[in-house]
Amino acid sequence: MKTIIVSLMFLLAGAAIYADDTPFIVPMDKDGVQRVEVLGGDYFFKPRHIVVKINQPVEMLVRKDGWVIPHTIVIDAPEASIKVNVSLSRDPKVIAFTPTKVGSYPFYCDKKPPFLASHRDKGMEGILEVVE
């Protein structure tokens, strides 16, 4: 019985981590820039699904949660004028770009310890969706 309860607790905790996939529609500030804060941590990004408008400047304020494990944020979409590869730190960093093509572009952490699964394989990824 104790094993079943512990198993259910782990299952519910895992479901809670991945349940927050609600698209975050980035608001436009008065100066015309879309600003969003992104937190990266032990195999997660928050928010995981970010929606921005095409041909409008975007500023992502990125940082990591935790001290020891290194993380990055990578967005490789040159066809949309988005090319990002930044190491995350506890101090926020600003990433600026202007998306030029509608579509869904993955962002992820490219870290991979030797002999273990990559951070992306462990769920540290999300979607940047560019809309009209």
PDB file of C-alpha atoms in Angstrom, residues 23-24 34 48-56 58 75-82 97-107 126-132:
ATOM      1  CA  PRO A  23       0.116  29.299 -24.200  1.00  0.00           C
ATOM      2  CA  PHE A  24       1.453  32.568 -22.803  1.00  0.00           C
ATOM      3  CA  GLN A  34       6.827  42.280 -26.681  1.00  0.00           C
ATOM      4  CA  ARG A  48       6.809  26.407 -22.070  1.00  0.00           C
ATOM      5  CA  HIS A  49       4.620  27.823 -24.847  1.00  0.00           C
ATOM      6  CA  ILE A  50       5.181  31.470 -25.798  1.00  0.00           C
ATOM      7  CA  VAL A  51       3.110  33.293 -28.426  1.00  0.00           C
ATOM      8  CA  VAL A  52       4.440  36.466 -30.109  1.00  0.00           C
ATOM      9  CA  LYS A  53       3.418  38.557 -33.132  1.00  0.00           C
ATOM     10  CA  ILE A  54       5.337  38.567 -36.389  1.00  0.00           C
ATOM     11  CA  ASN A  55       7.467  41.611 -37.306  1.00  0.00           C
ATOM     12  CA  GLN A  56       7.274  43.049 -33.782  1.00  0.00           C
ATOM     13  CA  VAL A  58      10.654  40.653 -28.780  1.00  0.00           C
ATOM     14  CA  ILE A  75      16.257  28.801 -30.636  1.00  0.00           C
ATOM     15  CA  ASP A  76      17.570  27.886 -34.077  1.00  0.00           C
ATOM     16  CA  ALA A  77      15.194  29.446 -36.595  1.00  0.00           C
ATOM     17  CA  PRO A  78      17.243  31.532 -39.022  1.00  0.00           C
ATOM     18  CA  GLU A  79      14.358  31.363 -41.527  1.00  0.00           C
ATOM     19  CA  ALA A  80      12.411  33.538 -39.048  1.00  0.00           C
ATOM     20  CA  SER A  81      15.419  35.726 -38.128  1.00  0.00           C
ATOM     21  CA  ILE A  82      15.708  34.024 -34.726  1.00  0.00           C
ATOM     22  CA  PHE A  97      14.987  39.599 -31.862  1.00  0.00           C
ATOM     23  CA  THR A  98      12.220  40.379 -34.334  1.00  0.00           C
ATOM     24  CA  PRO A  99      10.514  37.271 -35.780  1.00  0.00           C
ATOM     25  CA  THR A 100       9.904  37.544 -39.531  1.00  0.00           C
ATOM     26  CA  LYS A 101       8.011  34.327 -40.296  1.00  0.00           C
ATOM     27  CA  VAL A 102       4.855  32.782 -38.852  1.00  0.00           C
ATOM     28  CA  GLY A 103       5.390  29.328 -37.382  1.00  0.00           C
ATOM     29  CA  SER A 104       6.204  27.248 -34.320  1.00  0.00           C
ATOM     30  CA  TYR A 105       9.852  27.121 -33.307  1.00  0.00           C
ATOM     31  CA  PRO A 106      11.234  24.911 -30.552  1.00  0.00           C
ATOM     32  CA  PHE A 107      13.436  26.294 -27.821  1.00  0.00           C
ATOM     33  CA  GLY A 126       9.210  24.591 -25.252  1.00  0.00           C
ATOM     34  CA  ILE A 127       7.611  26.278 -28.251  1.00  0.00           C
ATOM     35  CA  LEU A 128       7.911  29.847 -29.488  1.00  0.00           C
ATOM     36  CA  GLU A 129       4.852  30.410 -31.666  1.00  0.00           C
ATOM     37  CA  VAL A 130       4.896  33.364 -34.065  1.00  0.00           C
ATOM     38  CA  VAL A 131       1.459  34.514 -35.225  1.00  0.00           C
ATOM     39  CA  GLU A 132      -0.023  37.257 -37.453  1.00  0.00           C
TER      40      GLU A 132
END
